[in-house]
Amino acid sequence: MIHALEAEKFIMESAALLPIVQLPLSEVNGKVLRENIYADRAFPPFDRVTMDGIAIQSEAYLAGKRSFKVEGLQAAGMPQLTLDESENCLEVMTGAVLPCNADAVIPYEYTKKEGDAIVVEEYPVAKGKNVHNKATDRKEGECLLKSGQVITAAEIGVLASVGKTDVMVSRIPKFAIISTGDELVDVGETPMPYQIRRSNIYSICSLLQQYGVKGLPFHLEDDKAIIHDKLDRILQLFDVVVLSGGVSKGKLDFIPEVLEELGVEKHFHKVKQRPGKPFWFGSHKETSTTIFALPGNPVSTFMCIFRYVVPWLKKSLGMDLLPILKATLTEDFTFDKPLTYFLQVKVSISEKGQWEATPMTGNGSGDFANLTDADAFMELPMEKDIFKKGEVFPIWLFKPIL
Ligand SMILES: Nc1nc2c(c(=O)[nH]1)N[C@H]1C(S)=C(S)[C@@H](COP(=O)(O)OP(=O)(O)OC[C@H]3O[C@@H](n4cnc5c(N)ncnc54)[C@H](O)[C@@H]3O)O[C@H]1N2
Ligand code: MOO
Ligand SMILES: [Mg+2]
């Protein structure tokens, strides 16, 4: 049995960067960028008018001129016009190129029309007023996005702006998500009194969906020959196999022995942690498949996905790994077994802006209803038994809390 941090190390060391694929811009939301993106033009690409109004030479206004004859209209999307006379103005629209010879824009709200001239009220005119100058945001050739960034709406806007119709991103690995056990029936079925509906594979798929993974669900009954046969085929087809159940000491817990019979190399079985002690992890050299065989108790499966599978996935996708969040315990808590304890907590933010965690203990690793009351696991080290109010420990957030 190994320490939770050793388990993490094995798992993270086994994560190899996934290949790059090219996808259309419409399909890259949430994916990990695998190329640097440079500005093909300056941001903005020209001196951009930011208010509808008139463009003038600021010096004329500062010299006392208030009435400007209109020479014409510079709309957005028109090539740049030139203000011929410094005493005149050009009407300009937001998004237009600032006309040549003009250097300030006065919004319509501070003007009134008098014949073919526009008269300006008092307004703080200065060179560059209401102009978004060329290249003030980013210079041509500057790196806008770095390989490894997750593509969200903000990055999509930048990609579109530099003309990226196709984008290099990490390939999403193919996941098989497998439930095991004769007691399980599907969601649409009515369980017999001794049965339950399978829920784990649905939570797993949901947790992984956030990273673009579309897990394919399977079910294995508690029959060693069937498990052997089906797993053999599944291993050939998937990059990652996540199993839940069948890894403990039960007479029908066949998963570890079948995996080994199928040539999967075991990296570890059993972790000094609660929940999730019988966790089994391995990889298949020939098929390059990574196998997470998670303990079947729903909270154990859930926690292991968060603590181990998601970080493995992030690293494989090439995502920048963020520092682990930490929170302050709001109550004393005791756990005196020599195991790392993943305490379910409700997270809040104090008035001083600090993350705080209140224990939501529940009834053990079978009590998955409790996960709806909690929003994170707090990782309490096995080297300690008493965890005091005010002490700070890592948290693994599984819900957005704001
Ligand atoms: N003699 C021992 N017994 C057990 C030990 C032990 O060390 N010695 N460890 C316990 C711990 S800790 C855990 S965790 C479980 C892990 O068991 P398995 O991985 O073998 O899982 P199962 O036996 O198949 O199921 C356990 C439990 O979870 C329910 N389950 C399974 N899959 C699903 C699913 N997809 N959806 C909902 N619920 C599921 C299943 O019905 C069982 O109640 O072993 C302890 N035993
Ligand atoms: O360690 Mo098990 O995962 O508590 O039920
Ligand atoms: Mg079992």
GROMACS .gro file of C-alpha atoms and ligand atoms in nm:
model
  454
    1MET     CA    1   0.000   0.000   0.000
    2ILE     CA    2   0.146   0.338  -0.100
    3HIS     CA    3   0.110   0.696   0.021
    4ALA     CA    4  -0.141   0.916  -0.165
    5LEU     CA    5   0.143   1.143  -0.279
    6GLU     CA    6   0.333   0.845  -0.419
    7ALA     CA    7   0.020   0.738  -0.606
    8GLU     CA    8  -0.003   1.088  -0.748
    9LYS     CA    9   0.363   1.073  -0.854
   10PHE     CA   10   0.318   0.740  -1.036
   11ILE     CA   11   0.014   0.873  -1.215
   12MET     CA   12   0.162   1.206  -1.313
   13GLU     CA   13   0.485   1.043  -1.434
   14SER     CA   14   0.283   0.819  -1.661
   15ALA     CA   15   0.112   1.115  -1.830
   16ALA     CA   16   0.261   1.171  -2.178
   17LEU     CA   17   0.169   1.468  -2.392
   18LEU     CA   18  -0.111   1.376  -2.633
   19PRO     CA   19  -0.068   1.429  -3.008
   20ILE     CA   20  -0.167   1.754  -3.178
   21VAL     CA   21  -0.471   1.774  -3.405
   22GLN     CA   22  -0.594   2.056  -3.625
   23LEU     CA   23  -0.957   2.149  -3.572
   24PRO     CA   24  -1.186   2.418  -3.710
   25LEU     CA   25  -1.226   2.725  -3.490
   26SER     CA   26  -1.588   2.630  -3.416
   27GLU     CA   27  -1.469   2.308  -3.244
   28VAL     CA   28  -1.187   2.428  -3.020
   29ASN     CA   29  -1.378   2.576  -2.728
   30GLY     CA   30  -1.242   2.423  -2.407
   31LYS     CA   31  -0.951   2.253  -2.586
   32VAL     CA   32  -0.583   2.307  -2.507
   33LEU     CA   33  -0.398   2.523  -2.758
   34ARG     CA   34  -0.081   2.359  -2.894
   35GLU     CA   35   0.069   2.645  -3.096
   36ASN     CA   36   0.166   3.000  -3.014
   37ILE     CA   37  -0.059   3.258  -3.173
   38TYR     CA   38   0.098   3.581  -3.302
   39ALA     CA   39  -0.065   3.908  -3.401
   40ASP     CA   40  -0.085   3.918  -3.782
   41ARG     CA   41  -0.155   4.293  -3.751
   42ALA     CA   42  -0.136   4.544  -3.472
   43PHE     CA   43  -0.420   4.555  -3.215
   44PRO     CA   44  -0.596   4.781  -3.309
   45PRO     CA   45  -0.473   4.774  -3.669
   46PHE     CA   46  -0.536   5.150  -3.723
   47ASP     CA   47  -0.610   5.458  -3.512
   48ARG     CA   48  -0.968   5.364  -3.429
   49VAL     CA   49  -1.243   5.616  -3.354
   50THR     CA   50  -1.418   5.522  -3.027
   51MET     CA   51  -1.717   5.763  -3.028
   52ASP     CA   52  -1.965   5.875  -3.292
   53GLY     CA   53  -1.902   6.247  -3.347
   54ILE     CA   54  -1.663   6.475  -3.530
   55ALA     CA   55  -1.292   6.441  -3.590
   56ILE     CA   56  -1.092   6.764  -3.570
   57GLN     CA   57  -0.742   6.890  -3.518
   58SER     CA   58  -0.715   6.942  -3.144
   59GLU     CA   59  -0.494   7.249  -3.196
   60ALA     CA   60  -0.780   7.430  -3.371
   61TYR     CA   61  -1.009   7.374  -3.072
   62LEU     CA   62  -0.736   7.469  -2.823
   63ALA     CA   63  -0.678   7.791  -3.021
   64GLY     CA   64  -1.046   7.880  -2.953
   65LYS     CA   65  -1.226   7.750  -3.260
   66ARG     CA   66  -1.576   7.616  -3.183
   67SER     CA   67  -1.754   7.600  -3.519
   68PHE     CA   68  -1.634   7.343  -3.772
   69LYS     CA   69  -1.752   7.310  -4.128
   70VAL     CA   70  -1.829   6.948  -4.218
   71GLU     CA   71  -1.613   6.813  -4.501
   72GLY     CA   72  -1.770   6.471  -4.515
   73LEU     CA   73  -1.834   6.144  -4.333
   74GLN     CA   74  -1.583   5.876  -4.234
   75ALA     CA   75  -1.785   5.563  -4.152
   76ALA     CA   76  -1.655   5.234  -4.015
   77GLY     CA   77  -1.539   5.015  -4.301
   78MET     CA   78  -1.437   5.306  -4.526
   79PRO     CA   79  -1.079   5.369  -4.638
   80GLN     CA   80  -0.914   5.656  -4.455
   81LEU     CA   81  -1.023   6.009  -4.558
   82THR     CA   82  -0.815   6.322  -4.513
   83LEU     CA   83  -0.928   6.632  -4.330
   84ASP     CA   84  -0.831   6.891  -4.589
   85GLU     CA   85  -0.864   7.207  -4.379
   86SER     CA   86  -0.750   7.226  -4.019
   87GLU     CA   87  -1.046   7.458  -3.947
   88ASN     CA   88  -1.297   7.191  -4.062
   89CYS     CA   89  -1.418   6.857  -3.932
   90LEU     CA   90  -1.517   6.519  -4.064
   91GLU     CA   91  -1.808   6.332  -3.910
   92VAL     CA   92  -1.676   5.998  -3.784
   93MET     CA   93  -1.841   5.681  -3.662
   94THR     CA   94  -1.722   5.443  -3.391
   95GLY     CA   95  -1.493   5.184  -3.549
   96ALA     CA   96  -1.386   5.412  -3.835
   97VAL     CA   97  -1.024   5.492  -3.915
   98LEU     CA   98  -0.929   5.830  -3.771
   99PRO     CA   99  -0.901   6.061  -4.075
  100CYS     CA  100  -0.560   6.178  -4.181
  101ASN     CA  101  -0.478   6.521  -4.027
  102ALA     CA  102  -0.732   6.476  -3.745
  103ASP     CA  103  -0.618   6.383  -3.393
  104ALA     CA  104  -0.925   6.408  -3.166
  105VAL     CA  105  -1.291   6.316  -3.170
  106ILE     CA  106  -1.572   6.509  -3.004
  107PRO     CA  107  -1.889   6.304  -2.936
  108TYR     CA  108  -2.215   6.425  -3.092
  109GLU     CA  109  -2.359   6.483  -2.743
  110TYR     CA  110  -2.130   6.787  -2.709
  111THR     CA  111  -2.215   6.939  -3.047
  112LYS     CA  112  -2.505   7.097  -3.231
  113LYS     CA  113  -2.561   7.145  -3.600
  114GLU     CA  114  -2.576   7.497  -3.739
  115GLY     CA  115  -2.624   7.498  -4.118
  116ASP     CA  116  -2.333   7.310  -4.274
  117ALA     CA  117  -2.118   7.355  -3.964
  118ILE     CA  118  -2.103   7.178  -3.631
  119VAL     CA  119  -2.065   7.387  -3.318
  120VAL     CA  120  -1.890   7.238  -3.018
  121GLU     CA  121  -1.977   7.305  -2.654
  122GLU     CA  122  -1.715   7.299  -2.382
  123TYR     CA  123  -1.540   6.963  -2.401
  124PRO     CA  124  -1.199   6.847  -2.273
  125VAL     CA  125  -1.040   6.823  -2.616
  126ALA     CA  126  -0.685   6.689  -2.627
  127LYS     CA  127  -0.467   6.512  -2.881
  128GLY     CA  128  -0.580   6.150  -2.898
  129LYS     CA  129  -0.918   6.211  -2.731
  130ASN     CA  130  -1.159   5.924  -2.813
  131VAL     CA  131  -0.903   5.756  -3.033
  132HIS     CA  132  -0.785   5.400  -2.971
  133ASN     CA  133  -0.437   5.430  -3.113
  134LYS     CA  134  -0.290   5.172  -3.346
  135ALA     CA  135  -0.084   4.900  -3.171
  136THR     CA  136  -0.158   5.025  -2.818
  137ASP     CA  137  -0.302   4.683  -2.719
  138ARG     CA  138  -0.064   4.448  -2.899
  139LYS     CA  139   0.208   4.502  -3.160
  140GLU     CA  140   0.222   4.322  -3.493
  141GLY     CA  141   0.411   3.994  -3.445
  142GLU     CA  142   0.359   3.990  -3.068
  143CYS     CA  143   0.268   3.657  -2.906
  144LEU     CA  144  -0.101   3.674  -2.813
  145LEU     CA  145  -0.165   3.320  -2.689
  146LYS     CA  146   0.079   3.056  -2.569
  147SER     CA  147   0.074   2.685  -2.636
  148GLY     CA  148  -0.080   2.520  -2.329
  149GLN     CA  149  -0.350   2.781  -2.273
  150VAL     CA  150  -0.705   2.657  -2.245
  151ILE     CA  151  -0.923   2.805  -2.516
  152THR     CA  152  -1.220   2.990  -2.369
  153ALA     CA  153  -1.445   3.258  -2.516
  154ALA     CA  154  -1.170   3.519  -2.468
  155GLU     CA  155  -0.914   3.318  -2.665
  156ILE     CA  156  -1.171   3.234  -2.935
  157GLY     CA  157  -1.216   3.607  -3.000
  158VAL     CA  158  -0.842   3.653  -3.042
  159LEU     CA  159  -0.811   3.346  -3.267
  160ALA     CA  160  -1.092   3.474  -3.488
  161SER     CA  161  -0.937   3.817  -3.500
  162VAL     CA  162  -0.605   3.689  -3.636
  163GLY     CA  163  -0.779   3.478  -3.900
  164LYS     CA  164  -0.727   3.131  -3.751
  165THR     CA  165  -0.989   2.923  -3.928
  166ASP     CA  166  -0.812   2.611  -3.802
  167VAL     CA  167  -0.631   2.571  -3.473
  168MET     CA  168  -0.374   2.324  -3.340
  169VAL     CA  169  -0.499   2.166  -3.018
  170SER     CA  170  -0.438   1.856  -2.808
  171ARG     CA  171  -0.626   1.548  -2.922
  172ILE     CA  172  -0.884   1.447  -2.664
  173PRO     CA  173  -0.808   1.093  -2.549
  174LYS     CA  174  -1.066   0.820  -2.601
  175PHE     CA  175  -1.208   0.713  -2.265
  176ALA     CA  176  -1.399   0.395  -2.185
  177ILE     CA  177  -1.597   0.436  -1.863
  178ILE     CA  178  -1.690   0.100  -1.717
  179SER     CA  179  -1.918   0.005  -1.433
  180THR     CA  180  -1.895  -0.342  -1.282
  181GLY     CA  181  -2.126  -0.547  -1.064
  182ASP     CA  182  -2.441  -0.762  -1.086
  183GLU     CA  183  -2.628  -0.538  -0.843
  184LEU     CA  184  -2.637  -0.253  -1.094
  185VAL     CA  185  -2.920  -0.172  -1.333
  186ASP     CA  186  -2.941   0.119  -1.574
  187VAL     CA  187  -3.106   0.452  -1.501
  188GLY     CA  188  -3.421   0.375  -1.697
  189GLU     CA  189  -3.480   0.043  -1.519
  190THR     CA  190  -3.663  -0.029  -1.196
  191PRO     CA  191  -3.425  -0.200  -0.954
  192MET     CA  192  -3.528  -0.513  -0.764
  193PRO     CA  193  -3.510  -0.473  -0.385
  194TYR     CA  194  -3.152  -0.607  -0.388
  195GLN     CA  195  -3.035  -0.393  -0.679
  196ILE     CA  196  -2.940  -0.028  -0.732
  197ARG     CA  197  -2.919   0.196  -1.036
  198ARG     CA  198  -2.568   0.255  -1.159
  199SER     CA  199  -2.467   0.612  -1.097
  200ASN     CA  200  -2.088   0.618  -1.102
  201ILE     CA  201  -2.037   0.611  -1.476
  202TYR     CA  202  -2.274   0.904  -1.513
  203SER     CA  203  -2.084   1.113  -1.259
  204ILE     CA  204  -1.751   1.014  -1.415
  205CYS     CA  205  -1.868   1.111  -1.764
  206SER     CA  206  -1.999   1.439  -1.629
  207LEU     CA  207  -1.674   1.521  -1.447
  208LEU     CA  208  -1.466   1.447  -1.755
  209GLN     CA  209  -1.697   1.630  -1.995
  210GLN     CA  210  -1.561   1.960  -1.866
  211TYR     CA  211  -1.232   1.867  -2.034
  212GLY     CA  212  -1.397   1.776  -2.363
  213VAL     CA  213  -1.389   1.402  -2.294
  214LYS     CA  214  -1.682   1.205  -2.430
  215GLY     CA  215  -1.655   0.886  -2.229
  216LEU     CA  216  -1.807   0.576  -2.385
  217PRO     CA  217  -1.996   0.379  -2.117
  218PHE     CA  218  -1.974   0.003  -2.071
  219HIS     CA  219  -2.094  -0.239  -1.809
  220LEU     CA  220  -1.932  -0.565  -1.697
  221GLU     CA  221  -2.120  -0.825  -1.501
  222ASP     CA  222  -1.942  -1.015  -1.223
  223ASP     CA  223  -1.831  -1.301  -1.447
  224LYS     CA  224  -1.458  -1.344  -1.483
  225ALA     CA  225  -1.465  -1.490  -1.835
  226ILE     CA  226  -1.693  -1.214  -1.963
  227ILE     CA  227  -1.483  -0.947  -1.795
  228HIS     CA  228  -1.171  -1.096  -1.953
  229ASP     CA  229  -1.321  -1.107  -2.298
  230LYS     CA  230  -1.478  -0.761  -2.294
  231LEU     CA  231  -1.182  -0.587  -2.131
  232ASP     CA  232  -0.948  -0.744  -2.384
  233ARG     CA  233  -1.141  -0.577  -2.665
  234ILE     CA  234  -1.186  -0.247  -2.482
  235LEU     CA  235  -0.811  -0.222  -2.417
  236GLN     CA  236  -0.742  -0.234  -2.791
  237LEU     CA  237  -0.975   0.055  -2.864
  238PHE     CA  238  -0.922   0.319  -2.597
  239ASP     CA  239  -0.647   0.547  -2.470
  240VAL     CA  240  -0.785   0.543  -2.119
  241VAL     CA  241  -1.001   0.290  -1.935
  242VAL     CA  242  -1.171   0.401  -1.614
  243LEU     CA  243  -1.336   0.120  -1.421
  244SER     CA  244  -1.538   0.154  -1.108
  245GLY     CA  245  -1.583  -0.136  -0.869
  246GLY     CA  246  -1.449  -0.487  -0.842
  247VAL     CA  247  -1.105  -0.395  -0.706
  248SER     CA  248  -1.133  -0.487  -0.338
  249LYS     CA  249  -1.126  -0.816  -0.150
  250GLY     CA  250  -1.463  -0.960  -0.259
  251LYS     CA  251  -1.491  -1.305  -0.412
  252LEU     CA  252  -1.625  -1.139  -0.726
  253ASP     CA  253  -1.375  -0.853  -0.736
  254PHE     CA  254  -1.201  -0.984  -1.050
  255ILE     CA  255  -1.072  -0.662  -1.202
  256PRO     CA  256  -0.708  -0.657  -1.081
  257GLU     CA  257  -0.637  -1.021  -1.169
  258VAL     CA  258  -0.803  -0.996  -1.510
  259LEU     CA  259  -0.612  -0.679  -1.595
  260GLU     CA  260  -0.287  -0.851  -1.508
  261GLU     CA  261  -0.384  -1.159  -1.711
  262LEU     CA  262  -0.442  -0.926  -2.005
  263GLY     CA  263  -0.086  -0.795  -1.979
  264VAL     CA  264  -0.161  -0.467  -1.806
  265GLU     CA  265   0.133  -0.362  -1.595
  266LYS     CA  266   0.027  -0.281  -1.240
  267HIS     CA  267   0.185   0.037  -1.104
  268PHE     CA  268   0.011   0.012  -0.771
  269HIS     CA  269  -0.284  -0.143  -0.594
  270LYS     CA  270  -0.412   0.019  -0.273
  271VAL     CA  271  -0.340   0.366  -0.150
  272LYS     CA  272  -0.318   0.482   0.211
  273GLN     CA  273  -0.624   0.700   0.177
  274ARG     CA  274  -0.989   0.721   0.267
  275PRO     CA  275  -1.199   0.703   0.065
  276GLY     CA  276  -1.052   0.512  -0.225
  277LYS     CA  277  -0.816   0.268  -0.055
  278PRO     CA  278  -0.839  -0.022  -0.306
  279PHE     CA  279  -0.748   0.202  -0.603
  280TRP     CA  280  -0.559   0.008  -0.876
  281PHE     CA  281  -0.354   0.180  -1.146
  282GLY     CA  282  -0.169   0.040  -1.445
  283SER     CA  283  -0.084   0.072  -1.812
  284HIS     CA  284  -0.072  -0.157  -2.110
  285LYS     CA  285   0.253  -0.127  -2.306
  286GLU     CA  286   0.131  -0.274  -2.636
  287THR     CA  287  -0.189  -0.073  -2.660
  288SER     CA  288  -0.051   0.230  -2.466
  289THR     CA  289  -0.372   0.230  -2.264
  290THR     CA  290  -0.378   0.383  -1.917
  291ILE     CA  291  -0.606   0.207  -1.670
  292PHE     CA  292  -0.760   0.363  -1.362
  293ALA     CA  293  -0.949   0.091  -1.176
  294LEU     CA  294  -1.129   0.286  -0.906
  295PRO     CA  295  -1.301   0.153  -0.596
  296GLY     CA  296  -1.675   0.118  -0.657
  297ASN     CA  297  -1.811   0.311  -0.361
  298PRO     CA  298  -1.948   0.624  -0.529
  299VAL     CA  299  -1.760   0.878  -0.315
  300SER     CA  300  -1.436   0.684  -0.366
  301THR     CA  301  -1.482   0.683  -0.743
  302PHE     CA  302  -1.573   1.051  -0.740
  303MET     CA  303  -1.277   1.155  -0.528
  304CYS     CA  304  -1.027   0.949  -0.730
  305ILE     CA  305  -1.147   1.108  -1.053
  306PHE     CA  306  -1.082   1.453  -0.909
  307ARG     CA  307  -0.762   1.385  -0.727
  308TYR     CA  308  -0.593   1.158  -0.981
  309VAL     CA  309  -0.766   1.120  -1.318
  310VAL     CA  310  -0.828   1.490  -1.383
  311PRO     CA  311  -0.466   1.597  -1.306
  312TRP     CA  312  -0.341   1.313  -1.528
  313LEU     CA  313  -0.572   1.431  -1.805
  314LYS     CA  314  -0.468   1.794  -1.766
  315LYS     CA  315  -0.100   1.704  -1.787
  316SER     CA  316  -0.158   1.477  -2.089
  317LEU     CA  317  -0.346   1.756  -2.264
  318GLY     CA  318  -0.054   1.993  -2.200
  319MET     CA  319  -0.254   2.223  -1.973
  320ASP     CA  320  -0.064   2.454  -1.741
  321LEU     CA  321  -0.115   2.302  -1.396
  322LEU     CA  322  -0.239   2.569  -1.159
  323PRO     CA  323  -0.120   2.580  -0.800
  324ILE     CA  324  -0.338   2.374  -0.570
  325LEU     CA  325  -0.603   2.575  -0.390
  326LYS     CA  326  -0.589   2.587  -0.013
  327ALA     CA  327  -0.854   2.672   0.242
  328THR     CA  328  -0.875   2.735   0.615
  329LEU     CA  329  -1.068   2.488   0.829
  330THR     CA  330  -1.357   2.655   1.010
  331GLU     CA  331  -1.392   2.374   1.270
  332ASP     CA  332  -1.167   2.123   1.445
  333PHE     CA  333  -1.169   1.780   1.281
  334THR     CA  334  -1.017   1.450   1.395
  335PHE     CA  335  -0.917   1.151   1.183
  336ASP     CA  336  -0.673   0.922   1.356
  337LYS     CA  337  -0.616   0.642   1.100
  338PRO     CA  338  -0.279   0.632   0.921
  339LEU     CA  339  -0.445   0.732   0.594
  340THR     CA  340  -0.471   1.057   0.397
  341TYR     CA  341  -0.827   1.167   0.453
  342PHE     CA  342  -1.027   1.339   0.183
  343LEU     CA  343  -1.279   1.531   0.387
  344GLN     CA  344  -1.587   1.662   0.210
  345VAL     CA  345  -1.618   2.033   0.275
  346LYS     CA  346  -1.838   2.327   0.191
  347VAL     CA  347  -1.622   2.612   0.066
  348SER     CA  348  -1.690   2.979   0.122
  349ILE     CA  349  -1.492   3.300   0.098
  350SER     CA  350  -1.438   3.504   0.412
  351GLU     CA  351  -1.481   3.881   0.431
  352LYS     CA  352  -1.103   3.909   0.406
  353GLY     CA  353  -1.114   3.711   0.080
  354GLN     CA  354  -0.974   3.387   0.224
  355TRP     CA  355  -1.105   3.046   0.123
  356GLU     CA  356  -1.269   2.866   0.413
  357ALA     CA  357  -1.380   2.505   0.439
  358THR     CA  358  -1.649   2.365   0.666
  359PRO     CA  359  -1.659   1.985   0.711
  360MET     CA  360  -1.961   1.806   0.561
  361THR     CA  361  -1.873   1.459   0.679
  362GLY     CA  362  -2.166   1.248   0.552
  363ASN     CA  363  -2.191   0.873   0.606
  364GLY     CA  364  -1.881   0.739   0.438
  365SER     CA  365  -1.788   0.648   0.086
  366GLY     CA  366  -2.131   0.505   0.001
  367ASP     CA  367  -2.306   0.833   0.081
  368PHE     CA  368  -2.294   1.007  -0.253
  369ALA     CA  369  -2.600   1.222  -0.173
  370ASN     CA  370  -2.364   1.411   0.060
  371LEU     CA  371  -2.163   1.524  -0.242
  372THR     CA  372  -2.451   1.751  -0.332
  373ASP     CA  373  -2.406   1.937   0.000
  374ALA     CA  374  -2.027   1.962  -0.030
  375ASP     CA  375  -1.827   2.130  -0.302
  376ALA     CA  376  -1.469   2.017  -0.242
  377PHE     CA  377  -1.247   1.754  -0.085
  378MET     CA  378  -0.997   1.879   0.168
  379GLU     CA  379  -0.679   1.670   0.165
  380LEU     CA  380  -0.580   1.603   0.526
  381PRO     CA  381  -0.231   1.448   0.555
  382MET     CA  382  -0.201   1.105   0.715
  383GLU     CA  383   0.089   1.224   0.929
  384LYS     CA  384  -0.156   1.417   1.152
  385ASP     CA  385  -0.464   1.311   1.350
  386ILE     CA  386  -0.602   1.640   1.477
  387PHE     CA  387  -0.682   1.917   1.236
  388LYS     CA  388  -0.746   2.246   1.408
  389LYS     CA  389  -0.979   2.528   1.317
  390GLY     CA  390  -0.765   2.792   1.141
  391GLU     CA  391  -0.522   2.543   0.986
  392VAL     CA  392  -0.481   2.551   0.607
  393PHE     CA  393  -0.493   2.243   0.380
  394PRO     CA  394  -0.525   2.176   0.005
  395ILE     CA  395  -0.872   2.150  -0.142
  396TRP     CA  396  -0.996   1.983  -0.461
  397LEU     CA  397  -1.293   2.182  -0.576
  398PHE     CA  398  -1.556   1.985  -0.764
  399LYS     CA  399  -1.818   2.255  -0.800
  400PRO     CA  400  -1.805   2.616  -0.905
  401ILE     CA  401  -1.868   2.795  -0.578
  402LEU     CA  402  -1.945   3.148  -0.692
  403LIG     N1  403  -1.275  -0.716   0.331
  403LIG     C1  404  -1.266  -0.593   0.278
  403LIG     N2  405  -1.373  -0.541   0.219
  403LIG     C2  406  -1.366  -0.420   0.165
  403LIG     C3  407  -1.249  -0.345   0.175
  403LIG     C4  408  -1.136  -0.402   0.238
  403LIG     O1  409  -1.028  -0.340   0.247
  403LIG     N3  410  -1.150  -0.527   0.287
  403LIG     N4  411  -1.245  -0.219   0.122
  403LIG     C5  412  -1.370  -0.148   0.119
  403LIG     C6  413  -1.354  -0.027   0.049
  403LIG     S1  414  -1.264   0.090   0.128
  403LIG     C7  415  -1.412  -0.003  -0.070
  403LIG     S2  416  -1.400   0.155  -0.140
  403LIG     C8  417  -1.489  -0.100  -0.141
  403LIG     C9  418  -1.442  -0.106  -0.288
  403LIG     O2  419  -1.503  -0.208  -0.347
  403LIG     P1  420  -1.492  -0.248  -0.497
  403LIG     O3  421  -1.405  -0.158  -0.574
  403LIG     O4  422  -1.462  -0.390  -0.503
  403LIG     O5  423  -1.638  -0.216  -0.550
  403LIG     P2  424  -1.766  -0.307  -0.544
  403LIG     O6  425  -1.748  -0.413  -0.445
  403LIG     O7  426  -1.798  -0.348  -0.683
  403LIG     O8  427  -1.871  -0.201  -0.497
  403LIG    C10  428  -1.860  -0.130  -0.377
  403LIG    C11  429  -1.988  -0.054  -0.353
  403LIG     O9  430  -2.005   0.044  -0.453
  403LIG    C12  431  -2.129   0.026  -0.522
  403LIG     N5  432  -2.110   0.058  -0.663
  403LIG    C13  433  -2.022   0.000  -0.745
  403LIG     N6  434  -2.033   0.052  -0.869
  403LIG    C14  435  -2.131   0.140  -0.863
  403LIG    C15  436  -2.190   0.226  -0.960
  403LIG     N7  437  -2.149   0.229  -1.090
  403LIG     N8  438  -2.288   0.308  -0.921
  403LIG    C16  439  -2.330   0.307  -0.793
  403LIG     N9  440  -2.278   0.229  -0.697
  403LIG    C17  441  -2.180   0.146  -0.733
  403LIG    C18  442  -2.160  -0.119  -0.500
  403LIG    O10  443  -2.295  -0.148  -0.518
  403LIG    C19  444  -2.109  -0.141  -0.361
  403LIG    O11  445  -2.204  -0.100  -0.267
  403LIG    O12  446  -1.474  -0.227  -0.084
  403LIG    C20  447  -1.483  -0.231   0.060
  403LIG    N10  448  -1.476  -0.366   0.102
  404MOO     O1  449  -1.183   0.351   0.100
  404MOO    MO1  450  -1.338   0.298   0.058
  404MOO     O2  451  -1.314   0.400  -0.074
  404MOO     O3  452  -1.377   0.411   0.190
  404MOO     O4  453  -1.501   0.297   0.077
  405MG      MG  454  -1.599  -0.527  -0.397
   0.00000   0.00000   0.00000
